[in-house]
Amino acid sequence: MSERAELSQPLYGSDRPESAQREAFGSGEFPVAVYGLGKMGLPIATVFGEATGAVTGVDVDESVVDTINDGDCHVTNEPGLPEAVADLVDAGSLSATTDAVRAAEQARIHVVIVPTLVTEDDRPDTSVVTSVARDVARGLSPGDLVCIESTLPPRTCRDVVAPLLRYESGLDGDDFGLAFCPERTKSGRALADVRGTHPKVVGGIDAESTRAAELVYGELTTNRVIPVSDTTTAEAVKVFEGLYRDVNLALANELARFTDELDIDVREAIETANTQPYCDIHMPGPGVGGHCIPYYPYFVLNWLETPAPLLATAREVNDATPAHVVGLLEGKLDGHGKTLGGSTVVVLGLTYRGGVAETRASPAIDICRTLADRGATVYASDPLVDAEGVPATWVHHDEVGQIDADAVILATDHEEFESLDWRSFPRSSVVIDTHDVLDADRIGRDVYVVGRGD
């Protein structure tokens, strides 16, 4: 244990008045280590830095560490984050290192925000979290608090993390605290979300862990803190939020398939149905992507023994939606006397969401693959990422109109596509809009909108 940790007062198990502990937290007497400085980790470290003035960020990527220590920000499209990082580094309130054990030795509060992966056969892989937990354990001191913000399959803290921390540190279970405190953030607004857009959920491995975590996050957020019964309940809260969205989106994407047979605007029907207070159907799209929602169902399906057929079906519906979009295009081309095989198709957008440079599980990439598999010549354009690893020829969005395209699919609603000269595309081009953002009158051509029709 370092001199700094020896001199600092414990948080977990402290007999000091709560007001004194809160004051100590704000004055930096509880040094914080944040493990993982990615899209969510850096905003979390930043807000801890603002609250305590004593944060060390840990990351395995040396270039990330060097960038932060230079006062720069490697995370893009997060309003206010570059300025906040620069100010904190300049003030000495935030630094970064690759030495996780050393950071753990100096910290009283340990915040883990690294990814939980899914294997090729769709099974949860907690190896990154457990690897970090081993490093934390090697520097863990009595009175420390470990907060896991990474999304985990329910029971992971109880059955995996807590025993690992005890074994690797040599400490007893009542020597340190462990709480699950899930991040509830969204790319593009992470800093605001951490500061308090949503209530913060905390659940400890024991009552003292919950109390300590509630104190910490009560000082961190402007919103309320919701303590729950235990770590497993808190883990379930985060997973259930994702499951709700996946199932709801599957419903919306399935309803959209009735558009042509019923000859109705399904989006209009959904919007009107949602005026009833017990109805909250999402809007359809090209599928479900990102690093969260497509993976959380497997934290239940391939982790617990209880069957979950609804979750499995929702995954099947959402996974099949990109192919459904291609099927719509194929039908429209057929109506123009063309076949999909041999046609030239421009796909606008490769990321899973507009304004976010993230391609994990992106429906847009699945659309490209399906098109290529069916014999189309595919061009793709995205202002944030290139087409590396995608069966498509990348083209700058200012130049897509030069392509003699038989069809255009708007797969991601990037703002940059609003300024495209749509009239430069051949008049006969079929246009599929998966997000309902194109104005047919403005672009001067017919548009087929997923869930709305022609």
Short mmCIF file of N, CA and C in Angstrom, two decimals, residues 50-219:
data_model
loop_
_atom_site.label_atom_id
_atom_site.label_comp_id
_atom_site.label_asym_id
_atom_site.label_seq_id
_atom_site.Cartn_x
_atom_site.Cartn_y
_atom_site.Cartn_z
N GLU A 50 -13.72 16.37 -11.76
CA GLU A 50 -14.37 17.63 -11.38
C GLU A 50 -14.82 17.60 -9.92
N ALA A 51 -15.26 16.43 -9.46
CA ALA A 51 -15.81 16.33 -8.11
C ALA A 51 -14.74 16.19 -7.04
N THR A 52 -13.60 15.57 -7.36
CA THR A 52 -12.61 15.26 -6.33
C THR A 52 -11.27 15.93 -6.53
N GLY A 53 -10.92 16.23 -7.77
CA GLY A 53 -9.60 16.79 -8.05
C GLY A 53 -8.48 15.80 -7.89
N ALA A 54 -8.80 14.50 -7.83
CA ALA A 54 -7.75 13.49 -7.58
C ALA A 54 -8.10 12.19 -8.29
N VAL A 55 -7.93 12.17 -9.63
CA VAL A 55 -8.29 11.00 -10.41
C VAL A 55 -7.12 10.55 -11.27
N THR A 56 -6.89 9.24 -11.26
CA THR A 56 -5.94 8.62 -12.18
C THR A 56 -6.72 7.71 -13.12
N GLY A 57 -6.59 7.94 -14.40
CA GLY A 57 -7.23 7.09 -15.39
C GLY A 57 -6.26 6.01 -15.85
N VAL A 58 -6.77 4.82 -16.05
CA VAL A 58 -5.94 3.68 -16.44
C VAL A 58 -6.44 3.12 -17.77
N ASP A 59 -5.50 2.89 -18.69
CA ASP A 59 -5.86 2.29 -19.96
C ASP A 59 -4.67 1.50 -20.50
N VAL A 60 -4.96 0.41 -21.23
CA VAL A 60 -3.88 -0.41 -21.77
C VAL A 60 -3.24 0.21 -23.00
N ASP A 61 -3.92 1.18 -23.60
CA ASP A 61 -3.45 1.81 -24.83
C ASP A 61 -2.53 2.99 -24.47
N GLU A 62 -1.25 2.84 -24.76
CA GLU A 62 -0.29 3.90 -24.42
C GLU A 62 -0.60 5.21 -25.14
N SER A 63 -1.10 5.12 -26.37
CA SER A 63 -1.40 6.35 -27.10
C SER A 63 -2.54 7.11 -26.44
N VAL A 64 -3.52 6.39 -25.88
CA VAL A 64 -4.61 7.04 -25.16
C VAL A 64 -4.07 7.74 -23.91
N VAL A 65 -3.22 7.04 -23.19
CA VAL A 65 -2.63 7.62 -21.98
C VAL A 65 -1.81 8.86 -22.31
N ASP A 66 -0.99 8.78 -23.35
CA ASP A 66 -0.16 9.93 -23.74
C ASP A 66 -1.03 11.11 -24.16
N THR A 67 -2.09 10.82 -24.91
CA THR A 67 -2.98 11.89 -25.38
C THR A 67 -3.61 12.63 -24.21
N ILE A 68 -4.09 11.88 -23.23
CA ILE A 68 -4.74 12.51 -22.07
C ILE A 68 -3.73 13.30 -21.25
N ASN A 69 -2.56 12.74 -21.03
CA ASN A 69 -1.55 13.45 -20.24
C ASN A 69 -1.06 14.71 -20.94
N ASP A 70 -1.24 14.78 -22.25
CA ASP A 70 -0.93 16.01 -23.00
C ASP A 70 -2.08 17.01 -22.93
N GLY A 71 -3.16 16.62 -22.26
CA GLY A 71 -4.31 17.52 -22.15
C GLY A 71 -5.25 17.45 -23.33
N ASP A 72 -5.09 16.43 -24.15
CA ASP A 72 -5.94 16.27 -25.33
C ASP A 72 -6.97 15.16 -25.09
N CYS A 73 -7.94 15.09 -25.98
CA CYS A 73 -9.06 14.16 -25.83
C CYS A 73 -9.17 13.30 -27.08
N HIS A 74 -9.09 11.99 -26.91
CA HIS A 74 -9.18 11.06 -28.04
C HIS A 74 -10.61 10.66 -28.36
N VAL A 75 -11.54 10.97 -27.49
CA VAL A 75 -12.95 10.63 -27.71
C VAL A 75 -13.60 11.77 -28.48
N THR A 76 -14.21 11.45 -29.61
CA THR A 76 -14.78 12.48 -30.49
C THR A 76 -16.29 12.61 -30.29
N ASN A 77 -16.80 13.75 -30.75
CA ASN A 77 -18.24 14.01 -30.77
C ASN A 77 -18.90 13.92 -29.39
N GLU A 78 -18.17 14.36 -28.37
CA GLU A 78 -18.73 14.47 -27.02
C GLU A 78 -18.63 15.92 -26.58
N PRO A 79 -19.73 16.67 -26.68
CA PRO A 79 -19.70 18.10 -26.35
C PRO A 79 -19.15 18.38 -24.96
N GLY A 80 -18.19 19.29 -24.90
CA GLY A 80 -17.62 19.73 -23.64
C GLY A 80 -16.50 18.87 -23.09
N LEU A 81 -16.34 17.67 -23.63
CA LEU A 81 -15.35 16.76 -23.06
C LEU A 81 -13.91 17.23 -23.32
N PRO A 82 -13.54 17.63 -24.53
CA PRO A 82 -12.15 18.08 -24.75
C PRO A 82 -11.75 19.22 -23.83
N GLU A 83 -12.63 20.19 -23.65
CA GLU A 83 -12.31 21.34 -22.81
C GLU A 83 -12.17 20.92 -21.35
N ALA A 84 -13.06 20.02 -20.90
CA ALA A 84 -13.01 19.58 -19.51
C ALA A 84 -11.74 18.79 -19.23
N VAL A 85 -11.36 17.91 -20.15
CA VAL A 85 -10.13 17.13 -19.98
C VAL A 85 -8.93 18.05 -19.91
N ALA A 86 -8.87 19.01 -20.82
CA ALA A 86 -7.73 19.94 -20.85
C ALA A 86 -7.62 20.70 -19.54
N ASP A 87 -8.74 21.18 -19.02
CA ASP A 87 -8.73 21.94 -17.77
C ASP A 87 -8.29 21.09 -16.59
N LEU A 88 -8.79 19.86 -16.53
CA LEU A 88 -8.45 18.98 -15.40
C LEU A 88 -6.99 18.58 -15.42
N VAL A 89 -6.47 18.25 -16.59
CA VAL A 89 -5.06 17.88 -16.69
C VAL A 89 -4.18 19.07 -16.32
N ASP A 90 -4.55 20.24 -16.80
CA ASP A 90 -3.78 21.45 -16.49
C ASP A 90 -3.78 21.74 -14.99
N ALA A 91 -4.89 21.42 -14.32
CA ALA A 91 -5.00 21.67 -12.88
C ALA A 91 -4.38 20.56 -12.04
N GLY A 92 -3.93 19.47 -12.69
CA GLY A 92 -3.37 18.35 -11.95
C GLY A 92 -4.43 17.46 -11.32
N SER A 93 -5.68 17.61 -11.75
CA SER A 93 -6.77 16.83 -11.18
C SER A 93 -6.99 15.51 -11.89
N LEU A 94 -6.42 15.36 -13.09
CA LEU A 94 -6.58 14.14 -13.88
C LEU A 94 -5.27 13.79 -14.55
N SER A 95 -4.87 12.55 -14.40
CA SER A 95 -3.70 12.04 -15.11
C SER A 95 -4.03 10.63 -15.57
N ALA A 96 -3.18 10.07 -16.41
CA ALA A 96 -3.44 8.74 -16.96
C ALA A 96 -2.18 7.89 -16.89
N THR A 97 -2.38 6.58 -16.84
CA THR A 97 -1.26 5.64 -16.77
C THR A 97 -1.68 4.30 -17.34
N THR A 98 -0.70 3.51 -17.72
CA THR A 98 -0.96 2.13 -18.12
C THR A 98 -0.72 1.17 -16.96
N ASP A 99 -0.22 1.68 -15.85
CA ASP A 99 0.13 0.84 -14.70
C ASP A 99 -1.08 0.73 -13.77
N ALA A 100 -1.90 -0.29 -14.01
CA ALA A 100 -3.13 -0.44 -13.24
C ALA A 100 -2.86 -0.76 -11.78
N VAL A 101 -1.86 -1.58 -11.51
CA VAL A 101 -1.58 -1.97 -10.13
C VAL A 101 -1.12 -0.76 -9.33
N ARG A 102 -0.23 0.04 -9.91
CA ARG A 102 0.25 1.24 -9.23
C ARG A 102 -0.91 2.20 -8.95
N ALA A 103 -1.79 2.35 -9.94
CA ALA A 103 -2.95 3.22 -9.74
C ALA A 103 -3.84 2.69 -8.63
N ALA A 104 -4.00 1.36 -8.58
CA ALA A 104 -4.82 0.75 -7.53
C ALA A 104 -4.22 0.97 -6.15
N GLU A 105 -2.89 0.89 -6.06
CA GLU A 105 -2.22 1.09 -4.77
C GLU A 105 -2.45 2.50 -4.23
N GLN A 106 -2.62 3.47 -5.12
CA GLN A 106 -2.76 4.86 -4.71
C GLN A 106 -4.21 5.28 -4.51
N ALA A 107 -5.15 4.43 -4.88
CA ALA A 107 -6.55 4.82 -4.88
C ALA A 107 -7.30 4.27 -3.68
N ARG A 108 -8.36 4.97 -3.31
CA ARG A 108 -9.31 4.49 -2.31
C ARG A 108 -10.61 4.05 -2.99
N ILE A 109 -10.93 4.68 -4.11
CA ILE A 109 -12.13 4.34 -4.87
C ILE A 109 -11.68 3.84 -6.24
N HIS A 110 -12.18 2.67 -6.62
CA HIS A 110 -11.79 2.03 -7.88
C HIS A 110 -13.03 1.90 -8.76
N VAL A 111 -13.00 2.51 -9.94
CA VAL A 111 -14.16 2.51 -10.83
C VAL A 111 -13.79 1.76 -12.11
N VAL A 112 -14.47 0.67 -12.36
CA VAL A 112 -14.16 -0.19 -13.52
C VAL A 112 -15.20 0.05 -14.61
N ILE A 113 -14.73 0.49 -15.78
CA ILE A 113 -15.63 0.75 -16.90
C ILE A 113 -14.95 0.27 -18.19
N VAL A 114 -14.82 -1.06 -18.27
CA VAL A 114 -14.26 -1.71 -19.46
C VAL A 114 -15.34 -2.59 -20.07
N PRO A 115 -15.21 -2.99 -21.34
CA PRO A 115 -16.30 -3.72 -21.99
C PRO A 115 -16.45 -5.15 -21.52
N THR A 116 -17.69 -5.60 -21.50
CA THR A 116 -18.01 -7.02 -21.37
C THR A 116 -18.30 -7.52 -22.78
N LEU A 117 -17.56 -8.48 -23.24
CA LEU A 117 -17.64 -8.91 -24.62
C LEU A 117 -18.61 -10.08 -24.79
N VAL A 118 -18.88 -10.40 -26.03
CA VAL A 118 -19.67 -11.58 -26.38
C VAL A 118 -18.86 -12.40 -27.37
N THR A 119 -18.75 -13.69 -27.14
CA THR A 119 -17.95 -14.56 -27.99
C THR A 119 -18.65 -14.81 -29.32
N GLU A 120 -17.96 -15.49 -30.22
CA GLU A 120 -18.54 -15.78 -31.54
C GLU A 120 -19.79 -16.64 -31.45
N ASP A 121 -19.90 -17.44 -30.40
CA ASP A 121 -21.11 -18.24 -30.22
C ASP A 121 -22.09 -17.58 -29.24
N ASP A 122 -21.99 -16.26 -29.14
CA ASP A 122 -22.95 -15.44 -28.39
C ASP A 122 -23.02 -15.76 -26.91
N ARG A 123 -21.87 -15.97 -26.31
CA ARG A 123 -21.81 -16.19 -24.86
C ARG A 123 -21.08 -15.02 -24.21
N PRO A 124 -21.56 -14.58 -23.04
CA PRO A 124 -20.89 -13.46 -22.36
C PRO A 124 -19.45 -13.79 -22.02
N ASP A 125 -18.59 -12.83 -22.25
CA ASP A 125 -17.16 -12.98 -21.97
C ASP A 125 -16.75 -11.86 -21.01
N THR A 126 -16.57 -12.22 -19.75
CA THR A 126 -16.24 -11.22 -18.73
C THR A 126 -14.74 -11.12 -18.48
N SER A 127 -13.94 -11.64 -19.41
CA SER A 127 -12.50 -11.74 -19.17
C SER A 127 -11.83 -10.38 -19.00
N VAL A 128 -12.30 -9.36 -19.71
CA VAL A 128 -11.68 -8.04 -19.57
C VAL A 128 -11.96 -7.48 -18.17
N VAL A 129 -13.18 -7.64 -17.71
CA VAL A 129 -13.53 -7.16 -16.37
C VAL A 129 -12.74 -7.90 -15.30
N THR A 130 -12.64 -9.23 -15.43
CA THR A 130 -11.92 -9.99 -14.40
C THR A 130 -10.43 -9.71 -14.44
N SER A 131 -9.89 -9.43 -15.63
CA SER A 131 -8.47 -9.07 -15.72
C SER A 131 -8.20 -7.77 -14.97
N VAL A 132 -9.08 -6.78 -15.16
CA VAL A 132 -8.93 -5.52 -14.43
C VAL A 132 -9.12 -5.74 -12.93
N ALA A 133 -10.08 -6.58 -12.57
CA ALA A 133 -10.32 -6.85 -11.15
C ALA A 133 -9.08 -7.46 -10.48
N ARG A 134 -8.34 -8.28 -11.21
CA ARG A 134 -7.10 -8.85 -10.66
C ARG A 134 -6.09 -7.75 -10.38
N ASP A 135 -5.98 -6.80 -11.32
CA ASP A 135 -5.06 -5.68 -11.10
C ASP A 135 -5.49 -4.84 -9.90
N VAL A 136 -6.78 -4.59 -9.79
CA VAL A 136 -7.29 -3.82 -8.66
C VAL A 136 -6.98 -4.55 -7.36
N ALA A 137 -7.19 -5.86 -7.35
CA ALA A 137 -6.97 -6.65 -6.14
C ALA A 137 -5.53 -6.56 -5.66
N ARG A 138 -4.60 -6.49 -6.59
CA ARG A 138 -3.17 -6.44 -6.23
C ARG A 138 -2.81 -5.14 -5.53
N GLY A 139 -3.64 -4.11 -5.69
CA GLY A 139 -3.38 -2.85 -4.99
C GLY A 139 -4.45 -2.49 -3.99
N LEU A 140 -5.36 -3.43 -3.70
CA LEU A 140 -6.50 -3.15 -2.83
C LEU A 140 -6.08 -3.05 -1.37
N SER A 141 -6.65 -2.08 -0.68
CA SER A 141 -6.36 -1.87 0.74
C SER A 141 -7.65 -1.97 1.55
N PRO A 142 -7.57 -2.32 2.82
CA PRO A 142 -8.76 -2.30 3.67
C PRO A 142 -9.40 -0.92 3.67
N GLY A 143 -10.72 -0.89 3.53
CA GLY A 143 -11.44 0.38 3.51
C GLY A 143 -11.69 0.90 2.10
N ASP A 144 -11.14 0.24 1.07
CA ASP A 144 -11.36 0.67 -0.31
C ASP A 144 -12.77 0.30 -0.77
N LEU A 145 -13.23 1.02 -1.80
CA LEU A 145 -14.52 0.73 -2.43
C LEU A 145 -14.28 0.48 -3.92
N VAL A 146 -14.78 -0.65 -4.43
CA VAL A 146 -14.70 -0.98 -5.85
C VAL A 146 -16.09 -0.80 -6.45
N CYS A 147 -16.19 0.05 -7.47
CA CYS A 147 -17.46 0.30 -8.16
C CYS A 147 -17.35 -0.21 -9.59
N ILE A 148 -18.20 -1.14 -9.96
CA ILE A 148 -18.22 -1.67 -11.32
C ILE A 148 -19.30 -0.94 -12.11
N GLU A 149 -18.90 -0.23 -13.17
CA GLU A 149 -19.86 0.45 -14.04
C GLU A 149 -20.08 -0.33 -15.34
N SER A 150 -19.20 -1.26 -15.67
CA SER A 150 -19.36 -2.08 -16.86
C SER A 150 -20.64 -2.91 -16.76
N THR A 151 -21.37 -3.03 -17.84
CA THR A 151 -22.56 -3.88 -17.85
C THR A 151 -22.14 -5.34 -17.71
N LEU A 152 -22.79 -6.05 -16.80
CA LEU A 152 -22.43 -7.43 -16.51
C LEU A 152 -23.66 -8.33 -16.50
N PRO A 153 -23.50 -9.60 -16.84
CA PRO A 153 -24.60 -10.55 -16.64
C PRO A 153 -24.95 -10.62 -15.15
N PRO A 154 -26.23 -10.66 -14.81
CA PRO A 154 -26.62 -10.71 -13.40
C PRO A 154 -25.96 -11.86 -12.64
N ARG A 155 -25.48 -11.56 -11.46
CA ARG A 155 -24.79 -12.43 -10.51
C ARG A 155 -23.28 -12.41 -10.71
N THR A 156 -22.76 -11.63 -11.67
CA THR A 156 -21.31 -11.62 -11.91
C THR A 156 -20.55 -11.05 -10.71
N CYS A 157 -21.03 -9.96 -10.15
CA CYS A 157 -20.34 -9.38 -8.99
C CYS A 157 -20.32 -10.36 -7.83
N ARG A 158 -21.47 -10.96 -7.56
CA ARG A 158 -21.57 -11.87 -6.41
C ARG A 158 -20.75 -13.14 -6.61
N ASP A 159 -20.86 -13.74 -7.80
CA ASP A 159 -20.29 -15.06 -8.02
C ASP A 159 -18.89 -15.05 -8.61
N VAL A 160 -18.50 -13.95 -9.24
CA VAL A 160 -17.20 -13.90 -9.93
C VAL A 160 -16.28 -12.83 -9.35
N VAL A 161 -16.73 -11.57 -9.36
CA VAL A 161 -15.84 -10.46 -9.00
C VAL A 161 -15.50 -10.46 -7.51
N ALA A 162 -16.49 -10.62 -6.67
CA ALA A 162 -16.22 -10.58 -5.22
C ALA A 162 -15.26 -11.69 -4.78
N PRO A 163 -15.49 -12.95 -5.18
CA PRO A 163 -14.53 -14.00 -4.80
C PRO A 163 -13.13 -13.75 -5.37
N LEU A 164 -13.07 -13.22 -6.59
CA LEU A 164 -11.77 -12.95 -7.21
C LEU A 164 -11.02 -11.88 -6.42
N LEU A 165 -11.71 -10.80 -6.06
CA LEU A 165 -11.06 -9.73 -5.30
C LEU A 165 -10.55 -10.24 -3.96
N ARG A 166 -11.36 -11.06 -3.30
CA ARG A 166 -10.93 -11.61 -2.01
C ARG A 166 -9.71 -12.51 -2.18
N TYR A 167 -9.75 -13.38 -3.16
CA TYR A 167 -8.66 -14.34 -3.35
C TYR A 167 -7.37 -13.64 -3.75
N GLU A 168 -7.44 -12.73 -4.72
CA GLU A 168 -6.23 -12.09 -5.24
C GLU A 168 -5.64 -11.08 -4.26
N SER A 169 -6.47 -10.45 -3.45
CA SER A 169 -5.97 -9.44 -2.51
C SER A 169 -5.56 -10.04 -1.17
N GLY A 170 -6.13 -11.20 -0.84
CA GLY A 170 -5.88 -11.79 0.47
C GLY A 170 -6.69 -11.15 1.58
N LEU A 171 -7.61 -10.25 1.21
CA LEU A 171 -8.45 -9.58 2.21
C LEU A 171 -9.73 -10.36 2.45
N ASP A 172 -10.31 -10.15 3.60
CA ASP A 172 -11.62 -10.73 3.88
C ASP A 172 -12.71 -9.92 3.20
N GLY A 173 -13.87 -10.53 3.06
CA GLY A 173 -14.96 -9.87 2.36
C GLY A 173 -15.44 -8.60 3.03
N ASP A 174 -15.27 -8.49 4.34
CA ASP A 174 -15.72 -7.28 5.03
C ASP A 174 -14.60 -6.25 5.21
N ASP A 175 -13.50 -6.46 4.48
CA ASP A 175 -12.40 -5.49 4.53
C ASP A 175 -12.55 -4.39 3.48
N PHE A 176 -13.29 -4.67 2.44
CA PHE A 176 -13.44 -3.70 1.34
C PHE A 176 -14.88 -3.77 0.82
N GLY A 177 -15.26 -2.71 0.10
CA GLY A 177 -16.61 -2.65 -0.45
C GLY A 177 -16.62 -2.95 -1.94
N LEU A 178 -17.73 -3.49 -2.41
CA LEU A 178 -17.94 -3.77 -3.84
C LEU A 178 -19.38 -3.41 -4.17
N ALA A 179 -19.55 -2.55 -5.17
CA ALA A 179 -20.89 -2.15 -5.59
C ALA A 179 -20.97 -2.15 -7.11
N PHE A 180 -22.15 -2.50 -7.60
CA PHE A 180 -22.39 -2.38 -9.03
C PHE A 180 -23.17 -1.09 -9.25
N CYS A 181 -22.61 -0.21 -10.08
CA CYS A 181 -23.15 1.14 -10.29
C CYS A 181 -23.17 1.40 -11.80
N PRO A 182 -24.12 0.85 -12.53
CA PRO A 182 -24.06 0.84 -14.00
C PRO A 182 -24.08 2.22 -14.63
N GLU A 183 -23.24 2.40 -15.65
CA GLU A 183 -23.31 3.64 -16.43
C GLU A 183 -24.64 3.65 -17.17
N ARG A 184 -25.22 4.83 -17.25
CA ARG A 184 -26.50 5.01 -17.96
C ARG A 184 -26.32 6.17 -18.93
N THR A 185 -25.39 5.99 -19.84
CA THR A 185 -24.99 7.07 -20.73
C THR A 185 -25.22 6.70 -22.18
N LYS A 186 -25.18 7.70 -23.03
CA LYS A 186 -25.38 7.52 -24.46
C LYS A 186 -24.31 8.31 -25.20
N SER A 187 -23.73 7.70 -26.21
CA SER A 187 -22.70 8.38 -27.00
C SER A 187 -23.27 9.69 -27.55
N GLY A 188 -22.45 10.72 -27.46
CA GLY A 188 -22.87 12.03 -27.94
C GLY A 188 -23.38 12.94 -26.85
N ARG A 189 -23.66 12.36 -25.69
CA ARG A 189 -24.10 13.17 -24.55
C ARG A 189 -23.61 12.57 -23.24
N ALA A 190 -22.49 11.85 -23.30
CA ALA A 190 -22.00 11.09 -22.15
C ALA A 190 -21.69 11.98 -20.97
N LEU A 191 -21.05 13.11 -21.20
CA LEU A 191 -20.65 13.98 -20.09
C LEU A 191 -21.87 14.47 -19.33
N ALA A 192 -22.88 14.91 -20.06
CA ALA A 192 -24.10 15.38 -19.41
C ALA A 192 -24.81 14.24 -18.68
N ASP A 193 -24.79 13.05 -19.28
CA ASP A 193 -25.47 11.91 -18.65
C ASP A 193 -24.79 11.52 -17.34
N VAL A 194 -23.46 11.50 -17.33
CA VAL A 194 -22.75 11.14 -16.09
C VAL A 194 -23.03 12.17 -15.01
N ARG A 195 -23.10 13.43 -15.40
CA ARG A 195 -23.33 14.48 -14.41
C ARG A 195 -24.73 14.44 -13.82
N GLY A 196 -25.70 13.82 -14.56
CA GLY A 196 -26.99 13.72 -13.90
C GLY A 196 -28.23 13.72 -14.76
N THR A 197 -28.15 13.33 -16.03
CA THR A 197 -29.36 13.27 -16.84
C THR A 197 -30.36 12.27 -16.27
N HIS A 198 -29.85 11.14 -15.80
CA HIS A 198 -30.70 10.07 -15.28
C HIS A 198 -30.35 9.78 -13.82
N PRO A 199 -31.29 9.22 -13.06
CA PRO A 199 -30.94 8.76 -11.71
C PRO A 199 -29.83 7.72 -11.77
N LYS A 200 -29.00 7.67 -10.75
CA LYS A 200 -27.90 6.72 -10.67
C LYS A 200 -28.32 5.55 -9.80
N VAL A 201 -28.09 4.35 -10.30
CA VAL A 201 -28.44 3.12 -9.58
C VAL A 201 -27.19 2.56 -8.93
N VAL A 202 -27.29 2.18 -7.64
CA VAL A 202 -26.17 1.55 -6.95
C VAL A 202 -26.68 0.37 -6.15
N GLY A 203 -25.93 -0.71 -6.16
CA GLY A 203 -26.27 -1.88 -5.36
C GLY A 203 -25.01 -2.54 -4.86
N GLY A 204 -24.87 -2.70 -3.57
CA GLY A 204 -23.64 -3.23 -2.99
C GLY A 204 -23.72 -4.71 -2.67
N ILE A 205 -22.54 -5.28 -2.49
CA ILE A 205 -22.44 -6.68 -2.10
C ILE A 205 -22.90 -6.86 -0.65
N ASP A 206 -22.90 -5.75 0.10
CA ASP A 206 -23.44 -5.72 1.45
C ASP A 206 -23.96 -4.30 1.72
N ALA A 207 -24.59 -4.12 2.85
CA ALA A 207 -25.22 -2.83 3.14
C ALA A 207 -24.21 -1.69 3.20
N GLU A 208 -23.02 -1.95 3.73
CA GLU A 208 -22.01 -0.90 3.84
C GLU A 208 -21.49 -0.50 2.46
N SER A 209 -21.37 -1.46 1.55
CA SER A 209 -20.96 -1.14 0.18
C SER A 209 -21.99 -0.25 -0.50
N THR A 210 -23.26 -0.56 -0.30
CA THR A 210 -24.32 0.27 -0.87
C THR A 210 -24.27 1.68 -0.29
N ARG A 211 -24.09 1.78 1.01
CA ARG A 211 -24.00 3.09 1.65
C ARG A 211 -22.85 3.92 1.10
N ALA A 212 -21.68 3.30 0.97
CA ALA A 212 -20.51 4.02 0.47
C ALA A 212 -20.70 4.46 -0.98
N ALA A 213 -21.26 3.58 -1.79
CA ALA A 213 -21.49 3.92 -3.20
C ALA A 213 -22.53 5.02 -3.33
N GLU A 214 -23.56 4.97 -2.49
CA GLU A 214 -24.59 6.01 -2.52
C GLU A 214 -23.99 7.36 -2.15
N LEU A 215 -23.07 7.36 -1.20
CA LEU A 215 -22.40 8.61 -0.82
C LEU A 215 -21.57 9.15 -1.98
N VAL A 216 -20.78 8.29 -2.60
CA VAL A 216 -19.91 8.73 -3.70
C VAL A 216 -20.72 9.32 -4.83
N TYR A 217 -21.71 8.58 -5.30
CA TYR A 217 -22.45 9.04 -6.47
C TYR A 217 -23.44 10.15 -6.13
N GLY A 218 -23.79 10.26 -4.86
CA GLY A 218 -24.58 11.41 -4.44
C GLY A 218 -23.83 12.71 -4.59
N GLU A 219 -22.50 12.65 -4.44
CA GLU A 219 -21.66 13.83 -4.65
C GLU A 219 -21.34 14.04 -6.12
#
